[in-house]
Amino acid sequence: MARTEINRSGEMEAFVRVVDRGGFSAAARALGLTPSAISKLVGRLEARLGTQLVHRSTRKLQLTAEGQQFYESSQRVLADMDEAERGVAADATPRGRVSINTSTSFGAHVLVPLLPRFMEQYPQLALDVALTDRVVDLIDERADIAVRWGPLPSSALVARRLGGTTQVIVASPAYLAQHGTPKKPEDLRAHRQLDFSYRRRVPDWPLRVAGRPVDVPVQGRLRSSDGEALRQMAVAGLGLARLSRYHVQADLDAGRLVAVLEKYNPMEVEPIHAVYLGKPGSLPARVRAVLDFLVAELGRDARFDPRTPSRSRNARQFNPGNIDGPIYARV
């Protein structure tokens, strides 16, 4: 049978409805077809693929491993088809599901508190939020958007600047009462340092003495790949940590943490970007809505300033405004 004669989308929709509704009869009622017609469509699909997708019985329906994989892929394909049709309509409304990948700290302290407002503003959008400090590949993780800190190496992602944040060395009042407060960079050698353990970590704490940069090596007895875990360790009095200021601002305001060595803080601004695949002018409405929302909300947040140019020694300067930046790398 020629490819043009195959109703691939019809077979796919019938299969997805069978799984969603839990049986052929329920799927038939939803699609306005007979159970035998639905069964033939699924059978034709299995024959064309050369594999069994479902185990049939009189009491229940169970997916095979191949069926589960095809079901998940078919959901995305059908959703994209629906969105493609809605996207060209004059009254197109953002709808569908958007997958966001970001760090645990940004998720806990920024993104999650914004979710009630987002859900109210976009009732037809759904979000999948994955929190990890591990840098992921957007294609492998099937993520629509990832939030990234620092300079971006060249590759095939588009970057949109959300804002910037500085870093600060912090410790709990209890830790400082027991171990003393460091007054100058060399004092750090006598203190417990809490460090990151992920592959792209910065091995030194950058400071500035008499206008000159000084890198203090970090020898952390306690390490974690999760910035939120390091924050909790610092609050618990386990040592000094260097974290993004937005991450610990609430703790500083409440007195749970104290900033140290601020006299030597270079106040380097780490840019924060949302990165995604595709072209700025042809984004799905659902992805564009999330990006616009994040830009607007972080622009109102005093912890971030999207207009601040990066002063990091390692960062490139680009995109100082709230517009889509040049094509950058998969990071």
mmCIF file of C-alpha atoms in Angstrom:
data_model
loop_
_atom_site.group_PDB
_atom_site.id
_atom_site.type_symbol
_atom_site.label_atom_id
_atom_site.label_comp_id
_atom_site.label_asym_id
_atom_site.label_seq_id
_atom_site.Cartn_x
_atom_site.Cartn_y
_atom_site.Cartn_z
ATOM 1 C CA MET A 1 0.000 0.000 0.000
ATOM 2 C CA ALA A 2 1.416 3.414 -0.944
ATOM 3 C CA ARG A 3 2.186 5.765 1.921
ATOM 4 C CA THR A 4 -0.341 8.324 0.602
ATOM 5 C CA GLU A 5 -3.151 5.758 1.004
ATOM 6 C CA ILE A 6 -2.450 5.165 4.692
ATOM 7 C CA ASN A 7 -4.558 7.136 7.149
ATOM 8 C CA ARG A 8 -1.717 7.285 9.630
ATOM 9 C CA SER A 9 -3.206 10.029 11.795
ATOM 10 C CA GLY A 10 -6.545 8.190 11.904
ATOM 11 C CA GLU A 11 -4.884 4.973 13.046
ATOM 12 C CA MET A 12 -2.846 6.861 15.583
ATOM 13 C CA GLU A 13 -5.867 8.699 17.010
ATOM 14 C CA ALA A 14 -7.856 5.473 17.237
ATOM 15 C CA PHE A 15 -5.015 3.781 19.111
ATOM 16 C CA VAL A 16 -4.599 6.714 21.545
ATOM 17 C CA ARG A 17 -8.348 6.831 22.218
ATOM 18 C CA VAL A 18 -8.378 3.085 22.922
ATOM 19 C CA VAL A 19 -5.651 3.530 25.520
ATOM 20 C CA ASP A 20 -7.146 6.698 27.024
ATOM 21 C CA ARG A 21 -10.646 5.239 27.269
ATOM 22 C CA GLY A 22 -9.478 1.799 28.359
ATOM 23 C CA GLY A 23 -11.119 -0.208 25.596
ATOM 24 C CA PHE A 24 -12.356 -0.440 22.007
ATOM 25 C CA SER A 25 -16.024 0.187 22.750
ATOM 26 C CA ALA A 26 -15.382 3.367 24.706
ATOM 27 C CA ALA A 27 -13.008 4.608 22.004
ATOM 28 C CA ALA A 28 -15.604 3.843 19.346
ATOM 29 C CA ARG A 29 -18.228 5.897 21.172
ATOM 30 C CA ALA A 30 -15.803 8.816 21.494
ATOM 31 C CA LEU A 31 -14.961 8.773 17.777
ATOM 32 C CA GLY A 32 -18.443 7.948 16.507
ATOM 33 C CA LEU A 33 -17.340 4.627 15.001
ATOM 34 C CA THR A 34 -18.164 0.979 15.622
ATOM 35 C CA PRO A 35 -15.953 -1.167 17.915
ATOM 36 C CA SER A 36 -15.107 -3.387 14.933
ATOM 37 C CA ALA A 37 -13.921 -0.348 12.946
ATOM 38 C CA ILE A 38 -11.673 0.727 15.809
ATOM 39 C CA SER A 39 -10.334 -2.812 16.151
ATOM 40 C CA LYS A 40 -9.529 -2.900 12.423
ATOM 41 C CA LEU A 41 -7.709 0.434 12.592
ATOM 42 C CA VAL A 42 -5.532 -0.726 15.485
ATOM 43 C CA GLY A 43 -4.972 -4.094 13.850
ATOM 44 C CA ARG A 44 -3.945 -2.422 10.603
ATOM 45 C CA LEU A 45 -1.536 -0.212 12.569
ATOM 46 C CA GLU A 46 0.046 -3.232 14.302
ATOM 47 C CA ALA A 47 0.394 -5.042 10.976
ATOM 48 C CA ARG A 48 2.076 -2.040 9.371
ATOM 49 C CA LEU A 49 4.467 -1.600 12.304
ATOM 50 C CA GLY A 50 5.138 -5.316 12.522
ATOM 51 C CA THR A 51 4.664 -5.435 16.303
ATOM 52 C CA GLN A 52 1.896 -5.961 18.835
ATOM 53 C CA LEU A 53 0.877 -2.799 20.671
ATOM 54 C CA VAL A 54 -1.822 -4.112 23.033
ATOM 55 C CA HIS A 55 -2.725 -7.340 24.757
ATOM 56 C CA ARG A 56 -6.477 -7.840 24.314
ATOM 57 C CA SER A 57 -8.781 -9.685 26.672
ATOM 58 C CA THR A 58 -12.487 -9.607 27.434
ATOM 59 C CA ARG A 59 -11.906 -7.829 30.748
ATOM 60 C CA LYS A 60 -9.047 -5.386 30.197
ATOM 61 C CA LEU A 61 -6.535 -3.985 27.776
ATOM 62 C CA GLN A 62 -2.796 -3.885 28.483
ATOM 63 C CA LEU A 63 -0.069 -2.108 26.525
ATOM 64 C CA THR A 64 3.077 -3.897 25.440
ATOM 65 C CA ALA A 65 6.403 -2.114 25.953
ATOM 66 C CA GLU A 66 6.316 -1.121 22.280
ATOM 67 C CA GLY A 67 2.736 0.001 22.694
ATOM 68 C CA GLN A 68 3.639 2.251 25.613
ATOM 69 C CA GLN A 69 6.436 3.856 23.601
ATOM 70 C CA PHE A 70 4.198 4.372 20.585
ATOM 71 C CA TYR A 71 1.389 5.733 22.773
ATOM 72 C CA GLU A 72 3.631 8.413 24.286
ATOM 73 C CA SER A 73 4.993 9.386 20.869
ATOM 74 C CA SER A 74 1.502 9.441 19.365
ATOM 75 C CA GLN A 75 0.245 11.769 22.102
ATOM 76 C CA ARG A 76 2.950 14.295 21.223
ATOM 77 C CA VAL A 77 2.354 13.967 17.478
ATOM 78 C CA LEU A 78 -1.412 14.450 17.809
ATOM 79 C CA ALA A 79 -0.927 17.378 20.180
ATOM 80 C CA ASP A 80 1.460 19.007 17.707
ATOM 81 C CA MET A 81 -1.013 18.439 14.882
ATOM 82 C CA ASP A 82 -3.793 20.043 16.905
ATOM 83 C CA GLU A 83 -1.562 22.955 17.788
ATOM 84 C CA ALA A 84 -0.479 23.408 14.177
ATOM 85 C CA GLU A 85 -4.115 23.744 13.134
ATOM 86 C CA ARG A 86 -4.989 26.066 16.009
ATOM 87 C CA GLY A 87 -1.840 28.124 15.488
ATOM 88 C CA VAL A 88 -2.988 29.414 12.084
ATOM 89 C CA ALA A 89 -6.451 30.349 13.336
ATOM 90 C CA ALA A 90 -7.170 34.024 13.953
ATOM 91 C CA ASP A 91 -8.268 33.333 17.523
ATOM 92 C CA ALA A 92 -5.329 31.033 18.371
ATOM 93 C CA THR A 93 -5.012 30.582 22.138
ATOM 94 C CA PRO A 94 -1.960 29.074 23.868
ATOM 95 C CA ARG A 95 -2.853 25.547 24.888
ATOM 96 C CA GLY A 96 -1.189 22.214 25.358
ATOM 97 C CA ARG A 97 1.678 21.008 27.534
ATOM 98 C CA VAL A 98 5.085 22.662 28.004
ATOM 99 C CA SER A 99 8.074 20.899 29.560
ATOM 100 C CA ILE A 100 10.469 23.091 31.576
ATOM 101 C CA ASN A 101 13.846 21.956 32.880
ATOM 102 C CA THR A 102 15.582 24.067 35.497
ATOM 103 C CA SER A 103 17.665 23.913 38.656
ATOM 104 C CA THR A 104 16.188 22.832 41.963
ATOM 105 C CA SER A 105 16.895 26.226 43.511
ATOM 106 C CA PHE A 106 15.249 28.226 40.701
ATOM 107 C CA GLY A 107 12.304 25.855 40.718
ATOM 108 C CA ALA A 108 11.780 26.029 44.473
ATOM 109 C CA HIS A 109 12.388 29.747 45.005
ATOM 110 C CA VAL A 110 11.160 31.281 41.742
ATOM 111 C CA LEU A 111 9.192 29.020 39.420
ATOM 112 C CA VAL A 112 6.939 27.140 41.856
ATOM 113 C CA PRO A 113 5.775 30.347 43.634
ATOM 114 C CA LEU A 114 4.792 31.724 40.205
ATOM 115 C CA LEU A 115 2.711 28.688 39.221
ATOM 116 C CA PRO A 116 -0.616 29.824 40.754
ATOM 117 C CA ARG A 117 -0.472 33.055 38.733
ATOM 118 C CA PHE A 118 0.555 31.192 35.600
ATOM 119 C CA MET A 119 -2.204 28.592 35.880
ATOM 120 C CA GLU A 120 -4.785 31.334 36.356
ATOM 121 C CA GLN A 121 -3.474 33.372 33.438
ATOM 122 C CA TYR A 122 -3.236 30.382 31.059
ATOM 123 C CA PRO A 123 -6.011 27.923 31.953
ATOM 124 C CA GLN A 124 -5.474 25.895 28.763
ATOM 125 C CA LEU A 125 -1.750 25.340 29.321
ATOM 126 C CA ALA A 126 -0.229 22.474 31.310
ATOM 127 C CA LEU A 127 3.348 22.285 32.599
ATOM 128 C CA ASP A 128 5.815 19.476 33.207
ATOM 129 C CA VAL A 129 8.487 20.813 35.581
ATOM 130 C CA ALA A 130 11.754 18.879 35.906
ATOM 131 C CA LEU A 131 14.137 20.119 38.616
ATOM 132 C CA THR A 132 17.806 19.159 38.419
ATOM 133 C CA ASP A 133 21.145 20.951 38.682
ATOM 134 C CA ARG A 134 22.466 18.575 36.015
ATOM 135 C CA VAL A 135 22.730 20.162 32.567
ATOM 136 C CA VAL A 136 20.554 18.141 30.213
ATOM 137 C CA ASP A 137 20.122 17.807 26.462
ATOM 138 C CA LEU A 138 16.732 19.243 25.531
ATOM 139 C CA ILE A 139 16.119 16.622 22.853
ATOM 140 C CA ASP A 140 17.002 13.680 25.087
ATOM 141 C CA GLU A 141 14.856 15.030 27.939
ATOM 142 C CA ARG A 142 12.055 16.146 25.608
ATOM 143 C CA ALA A 143 12.150 19.580 27.225
ATOM 144 C CA ASP A 144 10.675 22.628 25.517
ATOM 145 C CA ILE A 145 12.536 25.151 27.689
ATOM 146 C CA ALA A 146 15.570 24.981 29.971
ATOM 147 C CA VAL A 147 16.683 27.779 32.321
ATOM 148 C CA ARG A 148 20.460 28.169 32.396
ATOM 149 C CA TRP A 149 22.981 30.323 34.277
ATOM 150 C CA GLY A 150 26.240 31.784 33.061
ATOM 151 C CA PRO A 151 27.838 31.961 29.600
ATOM 152 C CA LEU A 152 26.407 29.757 26.886
ATOM 153 C CA PRO A 153 28.738 27.868 24.532
ATOM 154 C CA SER A 154 27.905 27.838 20.832
ATOM 155 C CA SER A 155 25.368 25.359 19.491
ATOM 156 C CA ALA A 156 21.847 25.035 18.165
ATOM 157 C CA LEU A 157 19.738 26.526 20.933
ATOM 158 C CA VAL A 158 18.128 29.944 20.953
ATOM 159 C CA ALA A 159 18.603 31.940 24.166
ATOM 160 C CA ARG A 160 16.266 34.508 25.675
ATOM 161 C CA ARG A 161 17.606 36.556 28.550
ATOM 162 C CA LEU A 162 15.495 36.464 31.713
ATOM 163 C CA GLY A 163 17.728 38.502 34.004
ATOM 164 C CA GLY A 164 20.890 38.294 36.038
ATOM 165 C CA THR A 165 22.020 37.458 39.553
ATOM 166 C CA THR A 166 25.127 37.962 41.655
ATOM 167 C CA GLN A 167 26.768 35.435 43.979
ATOM 168 C CA VAL A 168 27.269 35.758 47.710
ATOM 169 C CA ILE A 169 29.207 33.776 50.353
ATOM 170 C CA VAL A 170 26.933 32.962 53.277
ATOM 171 C CA ALA A 171 26.969 31.140 56.604
ATOM 172 C CA SER A 172 24.535 30.719 59.475
ATOM 173 C CA PRO A 173 24.854 32.865 62.631
ATOM 174 C CA ALA A 174 25.427 29.671 64.643
ATOM 175 C CA TYR A 175 28.350 28.620 62.422
ATOM 176 C CA LEU A 176 29.971 32.056 62.641
ATOM 177 C CA ALA A 177 29.516 32.151 66.423
ATOM 178 C CA GLN A 178 31.344 28.835 66.736
ATOM 179 C CA HIS A 179 34.050 29.233 64.079
ATOM 180 C CA GLY A 180 34.420 32.984 63.733
ATOM 181 C CA THR A 181 33.706 35.288 60.801
ATOM 182 C CA PRO A 182 36.257 35.389 57.965
ATOM 183 C CA LYS A 183 37.579 38.928 57.532
ATOM 184 C CA LYS A 184 39.769 38.465 54.454
ATOM 185 C CA PRO A 185 40.022 35.891 51.646
ATOM 186 C CA GLU A 186 42.915 33.937 53.175
ATOM 187 C CA ASP A 187 40.761 33.293 56.260
ATOM 188 C CA LEU A 188 38.662 30.899 54.156
ATOM 189 C CA ARG A 189 41.376 28.249 54.466
ATOM 190 C CA ALA A 190 40.430 27.791 58.131
ATOM 191 C CA HIS A 191 36.719 27.339 57.389
ATOM 192 C CA ARG A 192 34.446 24.582 56.172
ATOM 193 C CA GLN A 193 33.413 25.197 52.590
ATOM 194 C CA LEU A 194 30.300 23.682 51.042
ATOM 195 C CA ASP A 195 30.828 22.942 47.372
ATOM 196 C CA PHE A 196 29.041 21.779 44.248
ATOM 197 C CA SER A 197 29.864 18.368 42.826
ATOM 198 C CA TYR A 198 28.494 18.563 39.283
ATOM 199 C CA ARG A 199 30.840 18.385 36.310
ATOM 200 C CA ARG A 200 30.609 22.038 35.235
ATOM 201 C CA ARG A 201 31.231 23.453 38.717
ATOM 202 C CA VAL A 202 33.618 26.366 39.186
ATOM 203 C CA PRO A 203 36.538 25.055 41.316
ATOM 204 C CA ASP A 204 37.359 28.450 42.861
ATOM 205 C CA TRP A 205 35.510 31.231 44.635
ATOM 206 C CA PRO A 206 36.319 34.470 42.763
ATOM 207 C CA LEU A 207 36.968 37.497 44.992
ATOM 208 C CA ARG A 208 38.516 40.918 44.405
ATOM 209 C CA VAL A 209 41.335 42.391 46.512
ATOM 210 C CA ALA A 210 42.537 45.959 45.895
ATOM 211 C CA GLY A 211 40.805 45.916 42.526
ATOM 212 C CA ARG A 212 42.492 42.701 41.401
ATOM 213 C CA PRO A 213 40.733 39.326 40.957
ATOM 214 C CA VAL A 214 41.696 36.576 43.397
ATOM 215 C CA ASP A 215 40.529 32.975 43.032
ATOM 216 C CA VAL A 216 40.231 31.042 46.292
ATOM 217 C CA PRO A 217 40.368 27.235 45.791
ATOM 218 C CA VAL A 218 37.412 25.373 47.252
ATOM 219 C CA GLN A 219 38.116 22.249 49.285
ATOM 220 C CA GLY A 220 34.638 21.179 50.304
ATOM 221 C CA ARG A 221 34.317 18.367 52.803
ATOM 222 C CA LEU A 222 30.588 18.400 52.044
ATOM 223 C CA ARG A 223 29.551 18.553 48.383
ATOM 224 C CA SER A 224 26.252 18.284 46.531
ATOM 225 C CA SER A 225 25.030 18.506 42.956
ATOM 226 C CA ASP A 226 21.956 20.354 44.247
ATOM 227 C CA GLY A 227 22.150 24.057 45.126
ATOM 228 C CA GLU A 228 19.084 23.805 47.340
ATOM 229 C CA ALA A 229 20.792 21.098 49.390
ATOM 230 C CA LEU A 230 23.825 23.374 49.844
ATOM 231 C CA ARG A 231 21.560 26.196 51.017
ATOM 232 C CA GLN A 232 19.979 23.916 53.601
ATOM 233 C CA MET A 233 23.438 22.754 54.734
ATOM 234 C CA ALA A 234 24.487 26.374 55.216
ATOM 235 C CA VAL A 235 21.320 27.177 57.187
ATOM 236 C CA ALA A 236 22.018 24.100 59.329
ATOM 237 C CA GLY A 237 25.431 25.534 60.260
ATOM 238 C CA LEU A 238 27.577 23.055 58.333
ATOM 239 C CA GLY A 239 29.829 25.636 56.670
ATOM 240 C CA LEU A 240 30.184 28.474 54.181
ATOM 241 C CA ALA A 241 28.473 28.321 50.794
ATOM 242 C CA ARG A 242 28.677 30.531 47.704
ATOM 243 C CA LEU A 243 25.233 30.725 46.150
ATOM 244 C CA SER A 244 23.155 32.961 43.906
ATOM 245 C CA ARG A 245 21.819 35.941 45.816
ATOM 246 C CA TYR A 246 18.237 35.339 44.677
ATOM 247 C CA HIS A 247 18.540 31.831 46.127
ATOM 248 C CA VAL A 248 19.407 32.999 49.650
ATOM 249 C CA GLN A 249 17.775 36.445 49.762
ATOM 250 C CA ALA A 250 14.887 35.248 51.932
ATOM 251 C CA ASP A 251 17.360 33.633 54.353
ATOM 252 C CA LEU A 252 19.425 36.833 54.506
ATOM 253 C CA ASP A 253 16.311 38.915 55.151
ATOM 254 C CA ALA A 254 15.167 36.530 57.903
ATOM 255 C CA GLY A 255 18.591 36.284 59.534
ATOM 256 C CA ARG A 256 18.944 32.558 58.887
ATOM 257 C CA LEU A 257 22.083 33.322 56.863
ATOM 258 C CA VAL A 258 24.670 36.108 56.975
ATOM 259 C CA ALA A 259 26.699 37.397 54.013
ATOM 260 C CA VAL A 260 30.469 37.398 54.607
ATOM 261 C CA LEU A 261 33.436 38.939 52.779
ATOM 262 C CA GLU A 262 31.133 41.360 50.964
ATOM 263 C CA LYS A 263 33.996 43.856 50.873
ATOM 264 C CA TYR A 264 35.766 41.439 48.507
ATOM 265 C CA ASN A 265 32.711 40.365 46.497
ATOM 266 C CA PRO A 266 33.386 41.170 42.796
ATOM 267 C CA MET A 267 29.600 41.421 42.262
ATOM 268 C CA GLU A 268 29.871 39.619 38.938
ATOM 269 C CA VAL A 269 26.456 39.317 37.344
ATOM 270 C CA GLU A 270 25.669 35.833 36.063
ATOM 271 C CA PRO A 271 23.176 36.063 33.186
ATOM 272 C CA ILE A 272 20.096 33.858 33.335
ATOM 273 C CA HIS A 273 18.607 32.620 30.051
ATOM 274 C CA ALA A 274 15.764 30.488 28.889
ATOM 275 C CA VAL A 275 17.059 28.309 26.064
ATOM 276 C CA TYR A 276 15.000 26.376 23.563
ATOM 277 C CA LEU A 277 15.094 24.662 20.203
ATOM 278 C CA GLY A 278 13.656 26.271 17.108
ATOM 279 C CA LYS A 279 13.447 29.751 15.635
ATOM 280 C CA PRO A 280 12.218 32.814 17.564
ATOM 281 C CA GLY A 281 9.647 33.667 14.904
ATOM 282 C CA SER A 282 8.092 30.209 14.638
ATOM 283 C CA LEU A 283 7.656 29.099 18.240
ATOM 284 C CA PRO A 284 4.497 27.251 19.237
ATOM 285 C CA ALA A 285 2.067 29.558 21.021
ATOM 286 C CA ARG A 286 2.325 27.412 24.167
ATOM 287 C CA VAL A 287 6.126 27.847 24.384
ATOM 288 C CA ARG A 288 5.987 31.543 23.516
ATOM 289 C CA ALA A 289 3.437 32.108 26.298
ATOM 290 C CA VAL A 290 5.697 30.536 28.919
ATOM 291 C CA LEU A 291 8.729 32.524 27.765
ATOM 292 C CA ASP A 292 6.801 35.798 27.785
ATOM 293 C CA PHE A 293 5.455 35.020 31.249
ATOM 294 C CA LEU A 294 8.920 34.310 32.690
ATOM 295 C CA VAL A 295 10.407 37.457 31.143
ATOM 296 C CA ALA A 296 7.597 39.606 32.548
ATOM 297 C CA GLU A 297 7.653 38.088 36.031
ATOM 298 C CA LEU A 298 11.429 38.136 36.494
ATOM 299 C CA GLY A 299 11.463 41.676 35.158
ATOM 300 C CA ARG A 300 9.273 42.650 38.126
ATOM 301 C CA ASP A 301 11.318 40.668 40.643
ATOM 302 C CA ALA A 302 13.820 42.810 42.569
ATOM 303 C CA ARG A 303 16.182 39.805 42.817
ATOM 304 C CA PHE A 304 16.742 39.911 39.060
ATOM 305 C CA ASP A 305 17.481 42.689 36.603
ATOM 306 C CA PRO A 306 17.176 41.681 32.927
ATOM 307 C CA ARG A 307 18.711 44.998 31.840
ATOM 308 C CA THR A 308 21.951 44.464 33.786
ATOM 309 C CA PRO A 309 24.850 43.507 31.470
ATOM 310 C CA SER A 310 26.971 40.610 32.602
ATOM 311 C CA ARG A 311 30.246 41.503 34.316
ATOM 312 C CA SER A 312 31.405 37.923 34.675
ATOM 313 C CA ARG A 313 34.980 37.372 33.531
ATOM 314 C CA ASN A 314 33.833 34.288 31.628
ATOM 315 C CA ALA A 315 30.540 35.524 30.241
ATOM 316 C CA ARG A 316 29.831 36.910 26.791
ATOM 317 C CA GLN A 317 27.830 40.098 26.447
ATOM 318 C CA PHE A 318 24.680 39.755 24.426
ATOM 319 C CA ASN A 319 20.980 40.416 24.368
ATOM 320 C CA PRO A 320 20.657 43.109 27.037
ATOM 321 C CA GLY A 321 16.919 43.405 26.480
ATOM 322 C CA ASN A 322 13.870 41.171 26.685
ATOM 323 C CA ILE A 323 14.153 39.839 23.145
ATOM 324 C CA ASP A 324 15.224 36.561 21.668
ATOM 325 C CA GLY A 325 18.972 36.373 21.358
ATOM 326 C CA PRO A 326 21.199 34.755 18.772
ATOM 327 C CA ILE A 327 21.361 31.044 18.210
ATOM 328 C CA TYR A 328 23.478 29.551 20.954
ATOM 329 C CA ALA A 329 24.623 26.151 21.992
ATOM 330 C CA ARG A 330 23.098 23.043 23.375
ATOM 331 C CA VAL A 331 24.410 23.320 26.919
#
